[in-house]
């Protein structure tokens, strides 16, 4: 009797272990869905807040007035922390799902980093930059484990830090719309001097290009996307790279235009050489044309 009971107990234990493993995998997938839905909802709120900022700026007549954001930083930080925690519960064999969590953690932290740059730390002590660095580091390690990693996720993770850095540093000036009769050139100069000096901006562009090269190595341009359905929102690595190359080129062009506008009104920015700013903008636009053909289409905002 005893050996049979022991055998039955062993079978029950084995079945229980299988069930637990199955539930863990299922919870990981559901958690990814839930967190992805939360992230997508926050990005919609962020887009609405951005539209409201643009409307207020246009109506105010003073393009230097930047309304406060929607205070979404803490919510994005929470999603980032939860995604990092959830990644640790994913079975080691399911690397693609862990990568999806790391991508989600990094992209959520990105939004919080930008909001902190605009309005101060989103949570006591900040912490978004540290979350971004952790998600990128862990994500890159996971991507390196796969012969064919999920391309768009891994392309983003290779570029996450420089993308957030350049987005945060340009947050103070990217929406400026100088107008002869309403915007003061010395105020434009002050913003550019503080946030967009030549050395700082060129260093950020260099960081972006380095991250981009890593992304291209991981996800050859033109290759199709792969990975869990919840890990990606459609499109290929090429789409992702092209969108961000265009965004960076437009930032460089906007910075050059602002510097020239202020200087033409007797306020030469002390930290920005107009010729160097123009050369930087031209170089980023040329890189875009070389990679994709055509010219960069920048919006009016």
PDB file of C-alpha atoms in Angstrom:
ATOM      1  CA  UNK A   1       0.000   0.000   0.000  1.00  0.00           C
ATOM      2  CA  UNK A   2       2.655   2.479   0.987  1.00  0.00           C
ATOM      3  CA  UNK A   3       4.585   2.291  -2.327  1.00  0.00           C
ATOM      4  CA  UNK A   4       1.322   2.793  -4.232  1.00  0.00           C
ATOM      5  CA  UNK A   5       0.400   5.785  -2.100  1.00  0.00           C
ATOM      6  CA  UNK A   6       3.831   7.256  -2.606  1.00  0.00           C
ATOM      7  CA  UNK A   7       3.477   6.702  -6.338  1.00  0.00           C
ATOM      8  CA  UNK A   8       0.059   8.381  -6.354  1.00  0.00           C
ATOM      9  CA  UNK A   9       1.433  11.287  -4.336  1.00  0.00           C
ATOM     10  CA  UNK A  10       4.296  11.635  -6.777  1.00  0.00           C
ATOM     11  CA  UNK A  11       1.905  11.704  -9.737  1.00  0.00           C
ATOM     12  CA  UNK A  12      -0.278  14.303  -8.037  1.00  0.00           C
ATOM     13  CA  UNK A  13       2.779  16.440  -7.317  1.00  0.00           C
ATOM     14  CA  UNK A  14       3.922  16.179 -10.927  1.00  0.00           C
ATOM     15  CA  UNK A  15       0.477  17.117 -12.196  1.00  0.00           C
ATOM     16  CA  UNK A  16       0.334  20.039  -9.790  1.00  0.00           C
ATOM     17  CA  UNK A  17       3.695  21.286 -11.035  1.00  0.00           C
ATOM     18  CA  UNK A  18       2.515  21.074 -14.632  1.00  0.00           C
ATOM     19  CA  UNK A  19      -0.652  22.981 -13.727  1.00  0.00           C
ATOM     20  CA  UNK A  20       1.302  25.687 -11.907  1.00  0.00           C
ATOM     21  CA  UNK A  21       3.654  26.075 -14.864  1.00  0.00           C
ATOM     22  CA  UNK A  22       0.661  26.363 -17.190  1.00  0.00           C
ATOM     23  CA  UNK A  23      -0.998  28.982 -15.000  1.00  0.00           C
ATOM     24  CA  UNK A  24       2.195  30.999 -14.751  1.00  0.00           C
ATOM     25  CA  UNK A  25       2.514  31.066 -18.530  1.00  0.00           C
ATOM     26  CA  UNK A  26      -1.150  32.030 -18.890  1.00  0.00           C
ATOM     27  CA  UNK A  27      -0.870  34.796 -16.300  1.00  0.00           C
ATOM     28  CA  UNK A  28       2.185  36.169 -18.070  1.00  0.00           C
ATOM     29  CA  UNK A  29       0.266  36.403 -21.349  1.00  0.00           C
ATOM     30  CA  UNK A  30      -2.741  38.026 -19.683  1.00  0.00           C
ATOM     31  CA  UNK A  31      -0.568  40.409 -17.776  1.00  0.00           C
ATOM     32  CA  UNK A  32       1.118  41.434 -21.003  1.00  0.00           C
ATOM     33  CA  UNK A  33      -2.296  42.060 -22.547  1.00  0.00           C
ATOM     34  CA  UNK A  34      -3.457  44.034 -19.523  1.00  0.00           C
ATOM     35  CA  UNK A  35      -0.332  46.134 -19.298  1.00  0.00           C
ATOM     36  CA  UNK A  36      -0.327  46.717 -23.045  1.00  0.00           C
ATOM     37  CA  UNK A  37      -3.922  47.940 -22.828  1.00  0.00           C
ATOM     38  CA  UNK A  38      -3.010  50.274 -19.973  1.00  0.00           C
ATOM     39  CA  UNK A  39      -0.045  51.611 -21.928  1.00  0.00           C
ATOM     40  CA  UNK A  40      -2.116  52.148 -25.070  1.00  0.00           C
ATOM     41  CA  UNK A  41      -4.748  54.000 -23.058  1.00  0.00           C
ATOM     42  CA  UNK A  42      -2.137  56.288 -21.534  1.00  0.00           C
ATOM     43  CA  UNK A  43      -0.651  57.077 -24.933  1.00  0.00           C
ATOM     44  CA  UNK A  44      -4.106  58.129 -26.138  1.00  0.00           C
ATOM     45  CA  UNK A  45      -4.410  60.435 -23.125  1.00  0.00           C
ATOM     46  CA  UNK A  46      -0.932  61.799 -23.847  1.00  0.00           C
ATOM     47  CA  UNK A  47      -1.870  62.499 -27.467  1.00  0.00           C
ATOM     48  CA  UNK A  48      -4.954  64.399 -26.361  1.00  0.00           C
ATOM     49  CA  UNK A  49      -2.905  66.435 -23.898  1.00  0.00           C
ATOM     50  CA  UNK A  50      -0.425  67.212 -26.678  1.00  0.00           C
ATOM     51  CA  UNK A  51      -3.240  68.407 -28.943  1.00  0.00           C
ATOM     52  CA  UNK A  52      -4.559  70.585 -26.135  1.00  0.00           C
ATOM     53  CA  UNK A  53      -1.112  72.083 -25.651  1.00  0.00           C
ATOM     54  CA  UNK A  54      -0.869  72.968 -29.323  1.00  0.00           C
ATOM     55  CA  UNK A  55      -4.346  74.519 -29.319  1.00  0.00           C
ATOM     56  CA  UNK A  56      -3.613  76.599 -26.237  1.00  0.00           C
ATOM     57  CA  UNK A  57      -0.306  77.763 -27.656  1.00  0.00           C
ATOM     58  CA  UNK A  58      -1.909  78.824 -30.927  1.00  0.00           C
ATOM     59  CA  UNK A  59      -4.729  80.676 -29.143  1.00  0.00           C
ATOM     60  CA  UNK A  60      -2.478  82.387 -26.599  1.00  0.00           C
ATOM     61  CA  UNK A  61      -0.525  84.389 -29.161  1.00  0.00           C
ATOM     62  CA  UNK A  62       2.637  83.716 -27.185  1.00  0.00           C
ATOM     63  CA  UNK A  63       4.332  80.543 -28.347  1.00  0.00           C
ATOM     64  CA  UNK A  64       6.570  80.503 -25.281  1.00  0.00           C
ATOM     65  CA  UNK A  65       3.622  79.594 -23.063  1.00  0.00           C
ATOM     66  CA  UNK A  66       3.678  75.834 -22.651  1.00  0.00           C
ATOM     67  CA  UNK A  67       0.660  74.492 -20.748  1.00  0.00           C
ATOM     68  CA  UNK A  68       1.292  71.805 -18.159  1.00  0.00           C
ATOM     69  CA  UNK A  69       1.031  68.227 -19.312  1.00  0.00           C
ATOM     70  CA  UNK A  70      -1.622  65.766 -18.261  1.00  0.00           C
ATOM     71  CA  UNK A  71       0.507  64.619 -15.307  1.00  0.00           C
ATOM     72  CA  UNK A  72       0.674  61.121 -16.735  1.00  0.00           C
ATOM     73  CA  UNK A  73       4.247  60.498 -15.605  1.00  0.00           C
ATOM     74  CA  UNK A  74       3.343  58.547 -12.447  1.00  0.00           C
ATOM     75  CA  UNK A  75       0.937  56.315 -14.386  1.00  0.00           C
ATOM     76  CA  UNK A  76       3.565  55.545 -17.043  1.00  0.00           C
ATOM     77  CA  UNK A  77       6.103  54.849 -14.291  1.00  0.00           C
ATOM     78  CA  UNK A  78       3.708  52.357 -12.692  1.00  0.00           C
ATOM     79  CA  UNK A  79       3.244  50.495 -15.984  1.00  0.00           C
ATOM     80  CA  UNK A  80       7.016  50.403 -16.437  1.00  0.00           C
ATOM     81  CA  UNK A  81       7.611  48.984 -12.956  1.00  0.00           C
ATOM     82  CA  UNK A  82       4.849  46.404 -13.341  1.00  0.00           C
ATOM     83  CA  UNK A  83       6.189  45.299 -16.719  1.00  0.00           C
ATOM     84  CA  UNK A  84       9.689  44.823 -15.306  1.00  0.00           C
ATOM     85  CA  UNK A  85       8.281  42.809 -12.423  1.00  0.00           C
ATOM     86  CA  UNK A  86       6.095  40.697 -14.708  1.00  0.00           C
ATOM     87  CA  UNK A  87       9.053  39.911 -16.955  1.00  0.00           C
ATOM     88  CA  UNK A  88      10.720  38.108 -14.078  1.00  0.00           C
ATOM     89  CA  UNK A  89       7.784  35.681 -13.842  1.00  0.00           C
ATOM     90  CA  UNK A  90       7.924  34.607 -17.469  1.00  0.00           C
ATOM     91  CA  UNK A  91       9.429  31.139 -18.027  1.00  0.00           C
ATOM     92  CA  UNK A  92      13.050  31.323 -19.132  1.00  0.00           C
ATOM     93  CA  UNK A  93      12.146  29.447 -22.294  1.00  0.00           C
ATOM     94  CA  UNK A  94       9.731  32.191 -23.403  1.00  0.00           C
ATOM     95  CA  UNK A  95      12.314  34.842 -24.258  1.00  0.00           C
ATOM     96  CA  UNK A  96      10.108  36.664 -26.763  1.00  0.00           C
ATOM     97  CA  UNK A  97       7.444  37.410 -24.164  1.00  0.00           C
ATOM     98  CA  UNK A  98      10.070  38.673 -21.719  1.00  0.00           C
ATOM     99  CA  UNK A  99      11.364  40.953 -24.483  1.00  0.00           C
ATOM    100  CA  UNK A 100       7.809  42.242 -24.983  1.00  0.00           C
ATOM    101  CA  UNK A 101       7.616  43.156 -21.298  1.00  0.00           C
ATOM    102  CA  UNK A 102      10.977  44.919 -21.468  1.00  0.00           C
ATOM    103  CA  UNK A 103       9.878  46.867 -24.536  1.00  0.00           C
ATOM    104  CA  UNK A 104       6.701  47.860 -22.708  1.00  0.00           C
ATOM    105  CA  UNK A 105       8.674  48.899 -19.624  1.00  0.00           C
ATOM    106  CA  UNK A 106      11.123  50.977 -21.659  1.00  0.00           C
ATOM    107  CA  UNK A 107       8.496  52.724 -23.780  1.00  0.00           C
ATOM    108  CA  UNK A 108       6.421  53.554 -20.689  1.00  0.00           C
ATOM    109  CA  UNK A 109       9.477  54.979 -18.953  1.00  0.00           C
ATOM    110  CA  UNK A 110      10.201  57.020 -22.094  1.00  0.00           C
ATOM    111  CA  UNK A 111       6.944  58.946 -21.690  1.00  0.00           C
ATOM    112  CA  UNK A 112       7.682  59.588 -18.024  1.00  0.00           C
ATOM    113  CA  UNK A 113      11.201  60.826 -18.796  1.00  0.00           C
ATOM    114  CA  UNK A 114       9.823  63.342 -21.284  1.00  0.00           C
ATOM    115  CA  UNK A 115       7.164  64.545 -18.864  1.00  0.00           C
ATOM    116  CA  UNK A 116       9.744  64.944 -16.117  1.00  0.00           C
ATOM    117  CA  UNK A 117      11.803  67.083 -18.481  1.00  0.00           C
ATOM    118  CA  UNK A 118       8.811  69.334 -19.071  1.00  0.00           C
ATOM    119  CA  UNK A 119       7.275  69.600 -15.624  1.00  0.00           C
ATOM    120  CA  UNK A 120       9.670  68.112 -13.086  1.00  0.00           C
ATOM    121  CA  UNK A 121       9.829  64.636 -11.599  1.00  0.00           C
ATOM    122  CA  UNK A 122       6.579  62.744 -12.090  1.00  0.00           C
ATOM    123  CA  UNK A 123       6.992  60.867  -8.800  1.00  0.00           C
ATOM    124  CA  UNK A 124       8.920  61.664  -5.620  1.00  0.00           C
ATOM    125  CA  UNK A 125      12.548  61.159  -6.498  1.00  0.00           C
ATOM    126  CA  UNK A 126      11.802  60.672 -10.198  1.00  0.00           C
ATOM    127  CA  UNK A 127      13.128  57.256 -11.236  1.00  0.00           C
ATOM    128  CA  UNK A 128      11.908  57.032 -14.823  1.00  0.00           C
ATOM    129  CA  UNK A 129      15.420  57.204 -16.270  1.00  0.00           C
ATOM    130  CA  UNK A 130      16.577  54.350 -14.044  1.00  0.00           C
ATOM    131  CA  UNK A 131      13.599  52.237 -15.114  1.00  0.00           C
ATOM    132  CA  UNK A 132      14.386  52.957 -18.747  1.00  0.00           C
ATOM    133  CA  UNK A 133      18.016  51.951 -18.316  1.00  0.00           C
ATOM    134  CA  UNK A 134      17.061  48.721 -16.543  1.00  0.00           C
ATOM    135  CA  UNK A 135      14.491  47.786 -19.178  1.00  0.00           C
ATOM    136  CA  UNK A 136      16.885  48.519 -22.019  1.00  0.00           C
ATOM    137  CA  UNK A 137      19.751  46.588 -20.414  1.00  0.00           C
ATOM    138  CA  UNK A 138      17.664  43.514 -19.628  1.00  0.00           C
ATOM    139  CA  UNK A 139      15.931  43.699 -22.983  1.00  0.00           C
ATOM    140  CA  UNK A 140      19.162  43.857 -24.940  1.00  0.00           C
ATOM    141  CA  UNK A 141      20.466  40.843 -23.041  1.00  0.00           C
ATOM    142  CA  UNK A 142      17.306  38.904 -23.871  1.00  0.00           C
ATOM    143  CA  UNK A 143      17.459  39.932 -27.544  1.00  0.00           C
ATOM    144  CA  UNK A 144      21.032  38.658 -27.730  1.00  0.00           C
ATOM    145  CA  UNK A 145      19.848  35.201 -26.650  1.00  0.00           C
ATOM    146  CA  UNK A 146      17.796  34.663 -29.802  1.00  0.00           C
ATOM    147  CA  UNK A 147      19.074  33.882 -33.266  1.00  0.00           C
ATOM    148  CA  UNK A 148      16.042  35.643 -34.763  1.00  0.00           C
ATOM    149  CA  UNK A 149      14.791  38.112 -32.147  1.00  0.00           C
ATOM    150  CA  UNK A 150      11.454  39.942 -32.441  1.00  0.00           C
ATOM    151  CA  UNK A 151      12.771  42.649 -34.678  1.00  0.00           C
ATOM    152  CA  UNK A 152      10.740  45.720 -33.915  1.00  0.00           C
ATOM    153  CA  UNK A 153      10.900  45.198 -30.151  1.00  0.00           C
ATOM    154  CA  UNK A 154      14.647  44.628 -30.227  1.00  0.00           C
ATOM    155  CA  UNK A 155      15.213  47.532 -32.619  1.00  0.00           C
ATOM    156  CA  UNK A 156      13.437  49.813 -30.151  1.00  0.00           C
ATOM    157  CA  UNK A 157      15.314  48.440 -27.152  1.00  0.00           C
ATOM    158  CA  UNK A 158      18.633  49.113 -28.900  1.00  0.00           C
ATOM    159  CA  UNK A 159      17.619  52.772 -29.319  1.00  0.00           C
ATOM    160  CA  UNK A 160      15.468  53.354 -26.230  1.00  0.00           C
ATOM    161  CA  UNK A 161      17.871  55.480 -24.204  1.00  0.00           C
ATOM    162  CA  UNK A 162      19.052  57.858 -26.957  1.00  0.00           C
ATOM    163  CA  UNK A 163      15.475  58.254 -28.198  1.00  0.00           C
ATOM    164  CA  UNK A 164      14.300  59.282 -24.735  1.00  0.00           C
ATOM    165  CA  UNK A 165      17.301  61.559 -24.216  1.00  0.00           C
ATOM    166  CA  UNK A 166      16.799  63.531 -27.397  1.00  0.00           C
ATOM    167  CA  UNK A 167      13.029  63.682 -26.880  1.00  0.00           C
ATOM    168  CA  UNK A 168      13.397  64.979 -23.325  1.00  0.00           C
ATOM    169  CA  UNK A 169      16.038  67.561 -24.202  1.00  0.00           C
ATOM    170  CA  UNK A 170      13.951  68.967 -27.065  1.00  0.00           C
ATOM    171  CA  UNK A 171      10.701  69.036 -25.097  1.00  0.00           C
ATOM    172  CA  UNK A 172      11.252  72.654 -24.038  1.00  0.00           C
ATOM    173  CA  UNK A 173      11.584  74.024 -27.571  1.00  0.00           C
ATOM    174  CA  UNK A 174      10.154  71.640 -30.149  1.00  0.00           C
ATOM    175  CA  UNK A 175       6.683  73.268 -30.110  1.00  0.00           C
ATOM    176  CA  UNK A 176       7.905  76.852 -30.308  1.00  0.00           C
ATOM    177  CA  UNK A 177       6.349  78.846 -33.126  1.00  0.00           C
ATOM    178  CA  UNK A 178       8.165  82.186 -33.333  1.00  0.00           C
ATOM    179  CA  UNK A 179       6.021  85.057 -34.522  1.00  0.00           C
ATOM    180  CA  UNK A 180       7.432  88.498 -35.257  1.00  0.00           C
ATOM    181  CA  UNK A 181       4.931  90.396 -33.151  1.00  0.00           C
ATOM    182  CA  UNK A 182       4.362  88.093 -30.204  1.00  0.00           C
ATOM    183  CA  UNK A 183       7.411  85.999 -29.426  1.00  0.00           C
ATOM    184  CA  UNK A 184      10.457  87.582 -27.861  1.00  0.00           C
ATOM    185  CA  UNK A 185      13.752  86.522 -29.505  1.00  0.00           C
ATOM    186  CA  UNK A 186      15.626  86.746 -26.217  1.00  0.00           C
ATOM    187  CA  UNK A 187      13.254  84.190 -24.677  1.00  0.00           C
ATOM    188  CA  UNK A 188      13.821  81.841 -27.606  1.00  0.00           C
ATOM    189  CA  UNK A 189      17.533  82.324 -27.132  1.00  0.00           C
ATOM    190  CA  UNK A 190      17.277  81.513 -23.417  1.00  0.00           C
ATOM    191  CA  UNK A 191      15.453  78.253 -24.083  1.00  0.00           C
ATOM    192  CA  UNK A 192      17.868  77.203 -26.819  1.00  0.00           C
ATOM    193  CA  UNK A 193      20.925  78.138 -24.785  1.00  0.00           C
ATOM    194  CA  UNK A 194      19.749  76.038 -21.853  1.00  0.00           C
ATOM    195  CA  UNK A 195      18.565  72.969 -23.701  1.00  0.00           C
ATOM    196  CA  UNK A 196      20.115  72.851 -27.162  1.00  0.00           C
ATOM    197  CA  UNK A 197      23.769  73.862 -27.146  1.00  0.00           C
ATOM    198  CA  UNK A 198      25.813  72.592 -30.085  1.00  0.00           C
ATOM    199  CA  UNK A 199      27.963  70.172 -28.101  1.00  0.00           C
ATOM    200  CA  UNK A 200      25.013  68.716 -26.199  1.00  0.00           C
ATOM    201  CA  UNK A 201      22.783  68.306 -29.242  1.00  0.00           C
ATOM    202  CA  UNK A 202      25.520  66.824 -31.425  1.00  0.00           C
ATOM    203  CA  UNK A 203      26.375  64.350 -28.664  1.00  0.00           C
ATOM    204  CA  UNK A 204      22.723  63.315 -28.475  1.00  0.00           C
ATOM    205  CA  UNK A 205      22.585  62.842 -32.242  1.00  0.00           C
ATOM    206  CA  UNK A 206      25.725  60.723 -32.078  1.00  0.00           C
ATOM    207  CA  UNK A 207      24.111  58.600 -29.366  1.00  0.00           C
ATOM    208  CA  UNK A 208      21.029  58.185 -31.508  1.00  0.00           C
ATOM    209  CA  UNK A 209      23.084  57.097 -34.533  1.00  0.00           C
ATOM    210  CA  UNK A 210      24.997  54.583 -32.418  1.00  0.00           C
ATOM    211  CA  UNK A 211      21.738  53.117 -31.102  1.00  0.00           C
ATOM    212  CA  UNK A 212      20.330  53.080 -34.616  1.00  0.00           C
ATOM    213  CA  UNK A 213      23.303  51.090 -35.908  1.00  0.00           C
ATOM    214  CA  UNK A 214      22.706  48.493 -33.209  1.00  0.00           C
ATOM    215  CA  UNK A 215      19.047  48.373 -34.173  1.00  0.00           C
ATOM    216  CA  UNK A 216      19.869  47.837 -37.839  1.00  0.00           C
ATOM    217  CA  UNK A 217      22.284  45.044 -36.915  1.00  0.00           C
ATOM    218  CA  UNK A 218      19.565  43.328 -34.881  1.00  0.00           C
ATOM    219  CA  UNK A 219      16.755  44.004 -37.318  1.00  0.00           C
ATOM    220  CA  UNK A 220      17.907  44.344 -40.932  1.00  0.00           C
ATOM    221  CA  UNK A 221      15.883  46.975 -42.751  1.00  0.00           C
ATOM    222  CA  UNK A 222      13.083  45.424 -44.729  1.00  0.00           C
ATOM    223  CA  UNK A 223      12.809  42.277 -42.612  1.00  0.00           C
ATOM    224  CA  UNK A 224       9.373  41.287 -41.374  1.00  0.00           C
ATOM    225  CA  UNK A 225       8.340  41.559 -37.742  1.00  0.00           C
ATOM    226  CA  UNK A 226       8.119  38.543 -35.468  1.00  0.00           C
ATOM    227  CA  UNK A 227       7.136  37.673 -31.924  1.00  0.00           C
ATOM    228  CA  UNK A 228       4.028  37.514 -29.730  1.00  0.00           C
ATOM    229  CA  UNK A 229       0.994  39.373 -31.068  1.00  0.00           C
ATOM    230  CA  UNK A 230       0.889  41.555 -27.978  1.00  0.00           C
ATOM    231  CA  UNK A 231       4.551  42.441 -28.321  1.00  0.00           C
ATOM    232  CA  UNK A 232       4.094  44.496 -31.473  1.00  0.00           C
ATOM    233  CA  UNK A 233       1.560  46.849 -32.938  1.00  0.00           C
ATOM    234  CA  UNK A 234       2.084  46.127 -36.627  1.00  0.00           C
ATOM    235  CA  UNK A 235       4.635  47.392 -39.094  1.00  0.00           C
ATOM    236  CA  UNK A 236       8.230  46.402 -39.570  1.00  0.00           C
ATOM    237  CA  UNK A 237      11.549  47.477 -38.130  1.00  0.00           C
ATOM    238  CA  UNK A 238      11.981  49.622 -41.223  1.00  0.00           C
ATOM    239  CA  UNK A 239       8.782  51.523 -40.410  1.00  0.00           C
ATOM    240  CA  UNK A 240       9.992  52.151 -36.873  1.00  0.00           C
ATOM    241  CA  UNK A 241      13.417  53.333 -37.984  1.00  0.00           C
ATOM    242  CA  UNK A 242      12.027  55.595 -40.688  1.00  0.00           C
ATOM    243  CA  UNK A 243       9.582  57.287 -38.325  1.00  0.00           C
ATOM    244  CA  UNK A 244      12.286  58.042 -35.799  1.00  0.00           C
ATOM    245  CA  UNK A 245      14.864  59.094 -38.400  1.00  0.00           C
ATOM    246  CA  UNK A 246      12.297  61.592 -39.683  1.00  0.00           C
ATOM    247  CA  UNK A 247      11.517  62.816 -36.166  1.00  0.00           C
ATOM    248  CA  UNK A 248      15.182  63.406 -35.375  1.00  0.00           C
ATOM    249  CA  UNK A 249      15.790  65.178 -38.677  1.00  0.00           C
ATOM    250  CA  UNK A 250      12.818  67.452 -38.058  1.00  0.00           C
ATOM    251  CA  UNK A 251      14.073  68.306 -34.563  1.00  0.00           C
ATOM    252  CA  UNK A 252      17.459  69.256 -35.989  1.00  0.00           C
ATOM    253  CA  UNK A 253      15.794  71.412 -38.645  1.00  0.00           C
ATOM    254  CA  UNK A 254      13.502  73.106 -36.109  1.00  0.00           C
ATOM    255  CA  UNK A 255      16.467  73.884 -33.863  1.00  0.00           C
ATOM    256  CA  UNK A 256      18.378  75.424 -36.767  1.00  0.00           C
ATOM    257  CA  UNK A 257      15.363  77.501 -37.806  1.00  0.00           C
ATOM    258  CA  UNK A 258      14.808  78.779 -34.251  1.00  0.00           C
ATOM    259  CA  UNK A 259      18.458  79.726 -33.891  1.00  0.00           C
ATOM    260  CA  UNK A 260      18.419  81.613 -37.176  1.00  0.00           C
ATOM    261  CA  UNK A 261      15.155  83.367 -36.306  1.00  0.00           C
ATOM    262  CA  UNK A 262      16.456  84.591 -32.969  1.00  0.00           C
ATOM    263  CA  UNK A 263      19.790  85.694 -34.420  1.00  0.00           C
ATOM    264  CA  UNK A 264      18.118  87.620 -37.234  1.00  0.00           C
ATOM    265  CA  UNK A 265      16.382  89.690 -34.577  1.00  0.00           C
ATOM    266  CA  UNK A 266      19.544  90.693 -32.804  1.00  0.00           C
ATOM    267  CA  UNK A 267      19.705  87.784 -30.379  1.00  0.00           C
ATOM    268  CA  UNK A 268      22.497  85.433 -31.483  1.00  0.00           C
ATOM    269  CA  UNK A 269      22.292  82.332 -29.266  1.00  0.00           C
ATOM    270  CA  UNK A 270      25.561  82.206 -27.358  1.00  0.00           C
ATOM    271  CA  UNK A 271      25.765  78.397 -27.345  1.00  0.00           C
ATOM    272  CA  UNK A 272      24.578  77.787 -30.896  1.00  0.00           C
ATOM    273  CA  UNK A 273      26.519  78.519 -34.043  1.00  0.00           C
ATOM    274  CA  UNK A 274      23.979  79.043 -36.805  1.00  0.00           C
ATOM    275  CA  UNK A 275      26.203  77.538 -39.462  1.00  0.00           C
ATOM    276  CA  UNK A 276      26.916  74.460 -37.355  1.00  0.00           C
ATOM    277  CA  UNK A 277      23.223  74.086 -36.523  1.00  0.00           C
ATOM    278  CA  UNK A 278      22.368  74.273 -40.225  1.00  0.00           C
ATOM    279  CA  UNK A 279      25.089  71.772 -41.098  1.00  0.00           C
ATOM    280  CA  UNK A 280      23.776  69.364 -38.446  1.00  0.00           C
ATOM    281  CA  UNK A 281      20.229  69.666 -39.770  1.00  0.00           C
ATOM    282  CA  UNK A 282      21.368  69.174 -43.353  1.00  0.00           C
ATOM    283  CA  UNK A 283      23.381  66.074 -42.407  1.00  0.00           C
ATOM    284  CA  UNK A 284      20.445  64.430 -40.624  1.00  0.00           C
ATOM    285  CA  UNK A 285      18.190  65.120 -43.601  1.00  0.00           C
ATOM    286  CA  UNK A 286      20.775  63.709 -45.986  1.00  0.00           C
ATOM    287  CA  UNK A 287      21.045  60.524 -43.940  1.00  0.00           C
ATOM    288  CA  UNK A 288      17.279  60.155 -44.182  1.00  0.00           C
ATOM    289  CA  UNK A 289      17.310  60.637 -47.951  1.00  0.00           C
ATOM    290  CA  UNK A 290      20.176  58.175 -48.379  1.00  0.00           C
ATOM    291  CA  UNK A 291      18.312  55.536 -46.387  1.00  0.00           C
ATOM    292  CA  UNK A 292      14.789  55.952 -47.727  1.00  0.00           C
ATOM    293  CA  UNK A 293      14.810  58.303 -50.719  1.00  0.00           C
ATOM    294  CA  UNK A 294      12.713  61.436 -50.900  1.00  0.00           C
ATOM    295  CA  UNK A 295      12.811  64.282 -48.409  1.00  0.00           C
ATOM    296  CA  UNK A 296      11.791  64.541 -44.778  1.00  0.00           C
ATOM    297  CA  UNK A 297       8.260  65.847 -44.345  1.00  0.00           C
ATOM    298  CA  UNK A 298       8.093  67.891 -41.155  1.00  0.00           C
ATOM    299  CA  UNK A 299       4.817  69.163 -39.785  1.00  0.00           C
ATOM    300  CA  UNK A 300       4.023  72.763 -39.059  1.00  0.00           C
ATOM    301  CA  UNK A 301       3.889  72.188 -35.308  1.00  0.00           C
TER     302      UNK A 301
END
